[in-house]
Amino acid sequence: MAIPILLVPGLNCTAEVYHNQLPALWRFGPVTIANHLRGAGMAEIAASILADAPPRFALAGFSMGGYIAFEILRQAADRVTALALLDTSARPDTAEATEKRRAAMALAGQGKFTLAIQQSFPNGVHPAHVTNPHLKALHTRMARANGPETYIRHQQAIITRPDSRPDLPAIKVPTLVVVGEADSITVPEAAREMATNISGATLVTVPNAGHMALVEQPDAVTAAMVEWLDAIKS
C-alpha cells in the first residue's frame, strides 16, 4: 500500500532542501512538499498546509518544519500516520534565541537581508562545512527565493511558537528523530528529549553534520528515513 508523504521545509528553505531525499522516498508513495509560505503564525501556517495535504500522510519536518509538524498534530493528529522530526525541537524559544532572531529580523527590515543570510550560515552547519561553497550557495539561494518578508514573518512565528513538550507523550505513531551531532540550533539534547518522551521513537545522530544534516550528510538522513518508512510499510 502506498504511503503519502508530506515534507515540511524549514526557515529560509524551499523544496530544494529535500532534493536529495526525493529519489528514495517517492517509491513509498506520493510525496508532497508543503508550501509553508502562507500564514502569519504556526497555527495559520499549519492550517494552510493541511488544506492542501492528502487525507492521511506520513509527516516529516525539518527545523521550523518540525515546529509546524507539532502544530499539524495539534490540529489533525488523526491524519498523521507517522512522524519524522529532523533537526528540530519541541522546546519553545529561549530568550537568547529570540534576541538573536530579532536582531536578524532588524537587518532584514533595514534592507540588509543578504547580510542576515550570511551571518546565519556558519551556525547552521558543522564547523568543517563553514567554507563549503555548495552548501553556502544552497543556503543563500533558498533564502533569497523566499525573501525578507517571509523571513521576518517566519521568525516571528518561531518566536511565538508554543512549548510542544507536553504533547510528546500523546504521540503514538511511528516516530523518527534525526539530529546532526554538532547541531547548535536545535541541539542533540533536545532531540534526545523528544525521542525519550515519544513512545517507541527512534533517535539517529548524524556524524559530521550540524543543523542542516539533510544537506550536509544527505545519504545518512535518507537512509534513516527509508528505514522509518520501511518499518511502516511492513
PDB file of C-alpha atoms in Angstrom:
ATOM      1  CA  MET A   1       0.000   0.000   0.000  1.00  0.00           C
ATOM      2  CA  ALA A   2       1.305   3.461  -0.925  1.00  0.00           C
ATOM      3  CA  ILE A   3       2.258   5.836   1.879  1.00  0.00           C
ATOM      4  CA  PRO A   4       1.548   9.510   1.091  1.00  0.00           C
ATOM      5  CA  ILE A   5       4.424  11.590   2.465  1.00  0.00           C
ATOM      6  CA  LEU A   6       4.303  15.269   3.448  1.00  0.00           C
ATOM      7  CA  LEU A   7       7.638  17.062   3.833  1.00  0.00           C
ATOM      8  CA  VAL A   8       7.744  20.466   5.552  1.00  0.00           C
ATOM      9  CA  PRO A   9      10.769  22.727   4.885  1.00  0.00           C
ATOM     10  CA  GLY A  10      12.462  24.910   7.477  1.00  0.00           C
ATOM     11  CA  LEU A  11      13.234  28.592   7.901  1.00  0.00           C
ATOM     12  CA  ASN A  12      14.882  30.077   4.807  1.00  0.00           C
ATOM     13  CA  CYS A  13      14.223  26.816   2.965  1.00  0.00           C
ATOM     14  CA  THR A  14      12.434  25.901  -0.228  1.00  0.00           C
ATOM     15  CA  ALA A  15      11.510  22.484  -1.583  1.00  0.00           C
ATOM     16  CA  GLU A  16      15.160  22.159  -2.642  1.00  0.00           C
ATOM     17  CA  VAL A  17      16.196  21.284   0.901  1.00  0.00           C
ATOM     18  CA  TYR A  18      14.665  17.818   0.339  1.00  0.00           C
ATOM     19  CA  HIS A  19      16.020  17.236  -3.167  1.00  0.00           C
ATOM     20  CA  ASN A  20      18.499  14.579  -2.026  1.00  0.00           C
ATOM     21  CA  GLN A  21      15.785  12.516  -0.339  1.00  0.00           C
ATOM     22  CA  LEU A  22      13.162  12.522  -3.106  1.00  0.00           C
ATOM     23  CA  PRO A  23      14.636   9.760  -5.312  1.00  0.00           C
ATOM     24  CA  ALA A  24      14.467   7.320  -2.382  1.00  0.00           C
ATOM     25  CA  LEU A  25      11.158   8.456  -0.878  1.00  0.00           C
ATOM     26  CA  TRP A  26       8.937   8.524  -3.962  1.00  0.00           C
ATOM     27  CA  ARG A  27       8.853   4.746  -4.231  1.00  0.00           C
ATOM     28  CA  PHE A  28       6.889   4.561  -0.970  1.00  0.00           C
ATOM     29  CA  GLY A  29       4.061   6.728  -2.275  1.00  0.00           C
ATOM     30  CA  PRO A  30       3.182  10.221  -3.493  1.00  0.00           C
ATOM     31  CA  VAL A  31       5.432  12.888  -1.997  1.00  0.00           C
ATOM     32  CA  THR A  32       4.174  16.408  -1.287  1.00  0.00           C
ATOM     33  CA  ILE A  33       6.491  19.223  -0.227  1.00  0.00           C
ATOM     34  CA  ALA A  34       4.409  21.607   1.834  1.00  0.00           C
ATOM     35  CA  ASN A  35       4.106  25.267   0.956  1.00  0.00           C
ATOM     36  CA  HIS A  36       4.887  26.886   4.307  1.00  0.00           C
ATOM     37  CA  LEU A  37       4.879  30.431   2.941  1.00  0.00           C
ATOM     38  CA  ARG A  38       1.250  31.195   3.802  1.00  0.00           C
ATOM     39  CA  GLY A  39       0.039  32.247   7.239  1.00  0.00           C
ATOM     40  CA  ALA A  40       1.131  34.608   9.988  1.00  0.00           C
ATOM     41  CA  GLY A  41       1.782  32.176  12.843  1.00  0.00           C
ATOM     42  CA  MET A  42       2.315  28.462  13.386  1.00  0.00           C
ATOM     43  CA  ALA A  43      -1.417  27.748  13.623  1.00  0.00           C
ATOM     44  CA  GLU A  44      -2.209  29.567  10.374  1.00  0.00           C
ATOM     45  CA  ILE A  45       0.739  28.032   8.523  1.00  0.00           C
ATOM     46  CA  ALA A  46      -0.265  24.531   9.641  1.00  0.00           C
ATOM     47  CA  ALA A  47      -3.909  25.081   8.712  1.00  0.00           C
ATOM     48  CA  SER A  48      -2.890  26.257   5.249  1.00  0.00           C
ATOM     49  CA  ILE A  49      -0.710  23.185   4.737  1.00  0.00           C
ATOM     50  CA  LEU A  50      -3.451  20.856   5.962  1.00  0.00           C
ATOM     51  CA  ALA A  51      -5.902  22.365   3.480  1.00  0.00           C
ATOM     52  CA  ASP A  52      -3.707  21.088   0.623  1.00  0.00           C
ATOM     53  CA  ALA A  53      -2.438  17.872   2.221  1.00  0.00           C
ATOM     54  CA  PRO A  54      -3.572  14.302   1.476  1.00  0.00           C
ATOM     55  CA  PRO A  55      -6.309  12.901   3.750  1.00  0.00           C
ATOM     56  CA  ARG A  56      -3.679  10.910   5.674  1.00  0.00           C
ATOM     57  CA  PHE A  57       0.098  11.070   5.425  1.00  0.00           C
ATOM     58  CA  ALA A  58       3.491  10.340   6.945  1.00  0.00           C
ATOM     59  CA  LEU A  59       4.780  13.706   8.136  1.00  0.00           C
ATOM     60  CA  ALA A  60       8.378  14.943   8.179  1.00  0.00           C
ATOM     61  CA  GLY A  61       9.503  18.380   9.300  1.00  0.00           C
ATOM     62  CA  PHE A  62      12.956  19.954   9.227  1.00  0.00           C
ATOM     63  CA  SER A  63      13.809  22.669  11.792  1.00  0.00           C
ATOM     64  CA  MET A  64      10.928  25.174  11.603  1.00  0.00           C
ATOM     65  CA  GLY A  65       9.149  22.429   9.675  1.00  0.00           C
ATOM     66  CA  GLY A  66       9.251  20.393  12.867  1.00  0.00           C
ATOM     67  CA  TYR A  67       7.585  23.213  14.791  1.00  0.00           C
ATOM     68  CA  ILE A  68       4.898  23.250  12.098  1.00  0.00           C
ATOM     69  CA  ALA A  69       4.610  19.458  12.344  1.00  0.00           C
ATOM     70  CA  PHE A  70       3.775  19.737  16.036  1.00  0.00           C
ATOM     71  CA  GLU A  71       1.055  22.242  15.164  1.00  0.00           C
ATOM     72  CA  ILE A  72      -0.281  19.922  12.457  1.00  0.00           C
ATOM     73  CA  LEU A  73      -0.521  17.212  15.113  1.00  0.00           C
ATOM     74  CA  ARG A  74      -2.432  19.555  17.398  1.00  0.00           C
ATOM     75  CA  GLN A  75      -4.903  20.364  14.640  1.00  0.00           C
ATOM     76  CA  ALA A  76      -5.225  16.996  12.886  1.00  0.00           C
ATOM     77  CA  ALA A  77      -3.433  14.174  14.698  1.00  0.00           C
ATOM     78  CA  ASP A  78      -5.811  11.631  13.164  1.00  0.00           C
ATOM     79  CA  ARG A  79      -4.427  12.421   9.692  1.00  0.00           C
ATOM     80  CA  VAL A  80      -0.785  11.728  10.608  1.00  0.00           C
ATOM     81  CA  THR A  81       0.274   8.094  10.188  1.00  0.00           C
ATOM     82  CA  ALA A  82       3.967   8.524  11.048  1.00  0.00           C
ATOM     83  CA  LEU A  83       6.310  11.316  12.099  1.00  0.00           C
ATOM     84  CA  ALA A  84       9.910  12.293  11.330  1.00  0.00           C
ATOM     85  CA  LEU A  85      11.460  15.181  13.261  1.00  0.00           C
ATOM     86  CA  LEU A  86      14.638  16.376  11.544  1.00  0.00           C
ATOM     87  CA  ASP A  87      16.992  18.721  13.394  1.00  0.00           C
ATOM     88  CA  THR A  88      14.180  20.343  15.303  1.00  0.00           C
ATOM     89  CA  SER A  89      12.976  20.743  18.885  1.00  0.00           C
ATOM     90  CA  ALA A  90       9.814  20.585  20.955  1.00  0.00           C
ATOM     91  CA  ARG A  91      11.094  23.383  23.185  1.00  0.00           C
ATOM     92  CA  PRO A  92       9.915  26.998  22.964  1.00  0.00           C
ATOM     93  CA  ASP A  93      12.341  29.737  22.008  1.00  0.00           C
ATOM     94  CA  THR A  94      14.870  30.784  24.630  1.00  0.00           C
ATOM     95  CA  ALA A  95      15.359  34.453  25.472  1.00  0.00           C
ATOM     96  CA  GLU A  96      18.823  34.313  23.891  1.00  0.00           C
ATOM     97  CA  ALA A  97      17.498  32.783  20.666  1.00  0.00           C
ATOM     98  CA  THR A  98      14.700  35.340  20.481  1.00  0.00           C
ATOM     99  CA  GLU A  99      17.181  38.187  20.887  1.00  0.00           C
ATOM    100  CA  LYS A 100      19.275  36.839  18.001  1.00  0.00           C
ATOM    101  CA  ARG A 101      16.192  36.389  15.842  1.00  0.00           C
ATOM    102  CA  ARG A 102      15.056  39.955  16.455  1.00  0.00           C
ATOM    103  CA  ALA A 103      18.498  41.275  15.519  1.00  0.00           C
ATOM    104  CA  ALA A 104      18.386  39.302  12.256  1.00  0.00           C
ATOM    105  CA  MET A 105      14.839  40.492  11.592  1.00  0.00           C
ATOM    106  CA  ALA A 106      16.006  44.081  12.080  1.00  0.00           C
ATOM    107  CA  LEU A 107      18.724  43.594   9.474  1.00  0.00           C
ATOM    108  CA  ALA A 108      16.225  42.167   7.009  1.00  0.00           C
ATOM    109  CA  GLY A 109      13.830  45.028   7.679  1.00  0.00           C
ATOM    110  CA  GLN A 110      16.620  47.535   7.006  1.00  0.00           C
ATOM    111  CA  GLY A 111      17.295  46.113   3.563  1.00  0.00           C
ATOM    112  CA  LYS A 112      20.244  44.003   4.763  1.00  0.00           C
ATOM    113  CA  PHE A 113      18.699  40.588   4.200  1.00  0.00           C
ATOM    114  CA  THR A 114      21.809  39.303   2.421  1.00  0.00           C
ATOM    115  CA  LEU A 115      23.865  40.148   5.497  1.00  0.00           C
ATOM    116  CA  ALA A 116      21.381  38.334   7.739  1.00  0.00           C
ATOM    117  CA  ILE A 117      21.659  35.265   5.498  1.00  0.00           C
ATOM    118  CA  GLN A 118      25.452  35.390   5.521  1.00  0.00           C
ATOM    119  CA  GLN A 119      25.615  35.717   9.291  1.00  0.00           C
ATOM    120  CA  SER A 120      23.272  32.776   9.872  1.00  0.00           C
ATOM    121  CA  PHE A 121      25.093  30.230   7.710  1.00  0.00           C
ATOM    122  CA  PRO A 122      28.098  29.362   9.936  1.00  0.00           C
ATOM    123  CA  ASN A 123      25.815  28.470  12.832  1.00  0.00           C
ATOM    124  CA  GLY A 124      23.723  26.236  10.589  1.00  0.00           C
ATOM    125  CA  VAL A 125      26.385  23.719   9.598  1.00  0.00           C
ATOM    126  CA  HIS A 126      29.143  21.594  11.093  1.00  0.00           C
ATOM    127  CA  PRO A 127      32.362  23.606  11.662  1.00  0.00           C
ATOM    128  CA  ALA A 128      34.026  21.562   8.920  1.00  0.00           C
ATOM    129  CA  HIS A 129      31.429  22.796   6.403  1.00  0.00           C
ATOM    130  CA  VAL A 130      31.532  26.533   7.080  1.00  0.00           C
ATOM    131  CA  THR A 131      33.653  27.128   3.973  1.00  0.00           C
ATOM    132  CA  ASN A 132      31.751  24.653   1.778  1.00  0.00           C
ATOM    133  CA  PRO A 133      30.759  26.711  -1.294  1.00  0.00           C
ATOM    134  CA  HIS A 134      27.970  24.366  -2.405  1.00  0.00           C
ATOM    135  CA  LEU A 135      26.220  24.388   0.974  1.00  0.00           C
ATOM    136  CA  LYS A 136      26.638  28.147   1.267  1.00  0.00           C
ATOM    137  CA  ALA A 137      25.217  28.674  -2.215  1.00  0.00           C
ATOM    138  CA  LEU A 138      22.228  26.429  -1.450  1.00  0.00           C
ATOM    139  CA  HIS A 139      21.552  28.261   1.812  1.00  0.00           C
ATOM    140  CA  THR A 140      21.695  31.632   0.060  1.00  0.00           C
ATOM    141  CA  ARG A 141      19.648  30.524  -2.949  1.00  0.00           C
ATOM    142  CA  MET A 142      16.784  29.156  -0.850  1.00  0.00           C
ATOM    143  CA  ALA A 143      16.698  32.176   1.466  1.00  0.00           C
ATOM    144  CA  ARG A 144      16.595  34.630  -1.421  1.00  0.00           C
ATOM    145  CA  ALA A 145      13.831  32.643  -3.101  1.00  0.00           C
ATOM    146  CA  ASN A 146      11.652  33.105  -0.018  1.00  0.00           C
ATOM    147  CA  GLY A 147      12.660  36.721   0.529  1.00  0.00           C
ATOM    148  CA  PRO A 148      12.926  39.067   3.523  1.00  0.00           C
ATOM    149  CA  GLU A 149       9.201  39.493   4.164  1.00  0.00           C
ATOM    150  CA  THR A 150       8.709  35.753   4.553  1.00  0.00           C
ATOM    151  CA  TYR A 151      11.864  35.571   6.679  1.00  0.00           C
ATOM    152  CA  ILE A 152      10.576  38.174   9.128  1.00  0.00           C
ATOM    153  CA  ARG A 153       7.131  36.563   9.304  1.00  0.00           C
ATOM    154  CA  HIS A 154       8.608  33.116   9.866  1.00  0.00           C
ATOM    155  CA  GLN A 155      10.978  34.343  12.558  1.00  0.00           C
ATOM    156  CA  GLN A 156       8.045  35.926  14.379  1.00  0.00           C
ATOM    157  CA  ALA A 157       6.115  32.653  14.120  1.00  0.00           C
ATOM    158  CA  ILE A 158       9.097  30.781  15.561  1.00  0.00           C
ATOM    159  CA  ILE A 159       9.465  33.235  18.437  1.00  0.00           C
ATOM    160  CA  THR A 160       5.807  32.846  19.415  1.00  0.00           C
ATOM    161  CA  ARG A 161       5.555  29.076  18.935  1.00  0.00           C
ATOM    162  CA  PRO A 162       4.148  27.113  21.869  1.00  0.00           C
ATOM    163  CA  ASP A 163       6.032  24.648  24.031  1.00  0.00           C
ATOM    164  CA  SER A 164       5.358  21.258  22.410  1.00  0.00           C
ATOM    165  CA  ARG A 165       6.999  19.158  25.118  1.00  0.00           C
ATOM    166  CA  PRO A 166       3.706  18.462  26.943  1.00  0.00           C
ATOM    167  CA  ASP A 167       2.356  16.996  23.682  1.00  0.00           C
ATOM    168  CA  LEU A 168       5.130  14.435  23.213  1.00  0.00           C
ATOM    169  CA  PRO A 169       3.667  11.558  25.287  1.00  0.00           C
ATOM    170  CA  ALA A 170       0.435  11.741  23.261  1.00  0.00           C
ATOM    171  CA  ILE A 171       2.258  10.951  20.003  1.00  0.00           C
ATOM    172  CA  LYS A 172       1.542   7.294  19.239  1.00  0.00           C
ATOM    173  CA  VAL A 173       2.610   6.976  15.598  1.00  0.00           C
ATOM    174  CA  PRO A 174       5.986   5.542  14.473  1.00  0.00           C
ATOM    175  CA  THR A 175       8.446   8.389  15.032  1.00  0.00           C
ATOM    176  CA  LEU A 176      11.959   9.083  13.794  1.00  0.00           C
ATOM    177  CA  VAL A 177      14.123  11.779  15.387  1.00  0.00           C
ATOM    178  CA  VAL A 178      17.232  12.864  13.476  1.00  0.00           C
ATOM    179  CA  VAL A 179      19.884  15.335  14.652  1.00  0.00           C
ATOM    180  CA  GLY A 180      23.322  16.380  13.453  1.00  0.00           C
ATOM    181  CA  GLU A 181      25.954  15.625  16.060  1.00  0.00           C
ATOM    182  CA  ALA A 182      27.101  19.269  16.020  1.00  0.00           C
ATOM    183  CA  ASP A 183      23.679  20.919  15.690  1.00  0.00           C
ATOM    184  CA  SER A 184      23.990  24.135  17.707  1.00  0.00           C
ATOM    185  CA  ILE A 185      20.495  25.459  16.855  1.00  0.00           C
ATOM    186  CA  THR A 186      18.306  22.509  17.834  1.00  0.00           C
ATOM    187  CA  VAL A 187      20.842  20.704  19.959  1.00  0.00           C
ATOM    188  CA  PRO A 188      21.223  16.910  20.317  1.00  0.00           C
ATOM    189  CA  GLU A 189      19.943  17.154  23.881  1.00  0.00           C
ATOM    190  CA  ALA A 190      16.629  18.472  22.539  1.00  0.00           C
ATOM    191  CA  ALA A 191      16.485  15.559  20.095  1.00  0.00           C
ATOM    192  CA  ARG A 192      17.079  13.067  22.878  1.00  0.00           C
ATOM    193  CA  GLU A 193      14.343  14.757  24.897  1.00  0.00           C
ATOM    194  CA  MET A 194      11.851  14.233  22.073  1.00  0.00           C
ATOM    195  CA  ALA A 195      12.893  10.640  21.455  1.00  0.00           C
ATOM    196  CA  THR A 196      12.710   9.814  25.163  1.00  0.00           C
ATOM    197  CA  ASN A 197       9.222  11.224  25.587  1.00  0.00           C
ATOM    198  CA  ILE A 198       7.661   9.802  22.408  1.00  0.00           C
ATOM    199  CA  SER A 199       6.899   6.137  22.948  1.00  0.00           C
ATOM    200  CA  GLY A 200       8.922   3.868  20.670  1.00  0.00           C
ATOM    201  CA  ALA A 201      10.714   6.723  18.886  1.00  0.00           C
ATOM    202  CA  THR A 202      13.987   6.035  17.091  1.00  0.00           C
ATOM    203  CA  LEU A 203      16.839   8.515  17.528  1.00  0.00           C
ATOM    204  CA  VAL A 204      19.502   8.855  14.822  1.00  0.00           C
ATOM    205  CA  THR A 205      22.516  11.108  15.442  1.00  0.00           C
ATOM    206  CA  VAL A 206      24.271  12.006  12.197  1.00  0.00           C
ATOM    207  CA  PRO A 207      28.092  12.274  12.344  1.00  0.00           C
ATOM    208  CA  ASN A 208      29.879  15.214  10.735  1.00  0.00           C
ATOM    209  CA  ALA A 209      26.701  17.274  10.477  1.00  0.00           C
ATOM    210  CA  GLY A 210      25.310  20.390  12.095  1.00  0.00           C
ATOM    211  CA  HIS A 211      21.793  21.777  11.894  1.00  0.00           C
ATOM    212  CA  MET A 212      21.492  21.177   8.143  1.00  0.00           C
ATOM    213  CA  ALA A 213      22.096  17.433   8.277  1.00  0.00           C
ATOM    214  CA  LEU A 214      19.589  16.996   5.438  1.00  0.00           C
ATOM    215  CA  VAL A 215      22.060  18.537   3.006  1.00  0.00           C
ATOM    216  CA  GLU A 216      25.342  18.104   4.901  1.00  0.00           C
ATOM    217  CA  GLN A 217      25.010  14.311   5.113  1.00  0.00           C
ATOM    218  CA  PRO A 218      22.070  13.555   2.819  1.00  0.00           C
ATOM    219  CA  ASP A 219      22.807   9.840   2.424  1.00  0.00           C
ATOM    220  CA  ALA A 220      22.693   9.245   6.179  1.00  0.00           C
ATOM    221  CA  VAL A 221      19.430  11.152   6.592  1.00  0.00           C
ATOM    222  CA  THR A 222      17.886   9.433   3.580  1.00  0.00           C
ATOM    223  CA  ALA A 223      18.852   6.026   4.940  1.00  0.00           C
ATOM    224  CA  ALA A 224      17.203   6.822   8.277  1.00  0.00           C
ATOM    225  CA  MET A 225      14.017   7.977   6.526  1.00  0.00           C
ATOM    226  CA  VAL A 226      13.920   4.913   4.277  1.00  0.00           C
ATOM    227  CA  GLU A 227      14.251   2.643   7.321  1.00  0.00           C
ATOM    228  CA  TRP A 228      11.447   4.614   9.013  1.00  0.00           C
ATOM    229  CA  LEU A 229       9.145   4.189   6.021  1.00  0.00           C
ATOM    230  CA  ASP A 230      10.117   0.536   5.515  1.00  0.00           C
ATOM    231  CA  ALA A 231       9.046  -0.171   9.085  1.00  0.00           C
ATOM    232  CA  ILE A 232       5.676   1.487   8.460  1.00  0.00           C
ATOM    233  CA  LYS A 233       5.150  -0.401   5.216  1.00  0.00           C
ATOM    234  CA  SER A 234       5.908  -3.753   6.794  1.00  0.00           C
TER     235      SER A 234
END
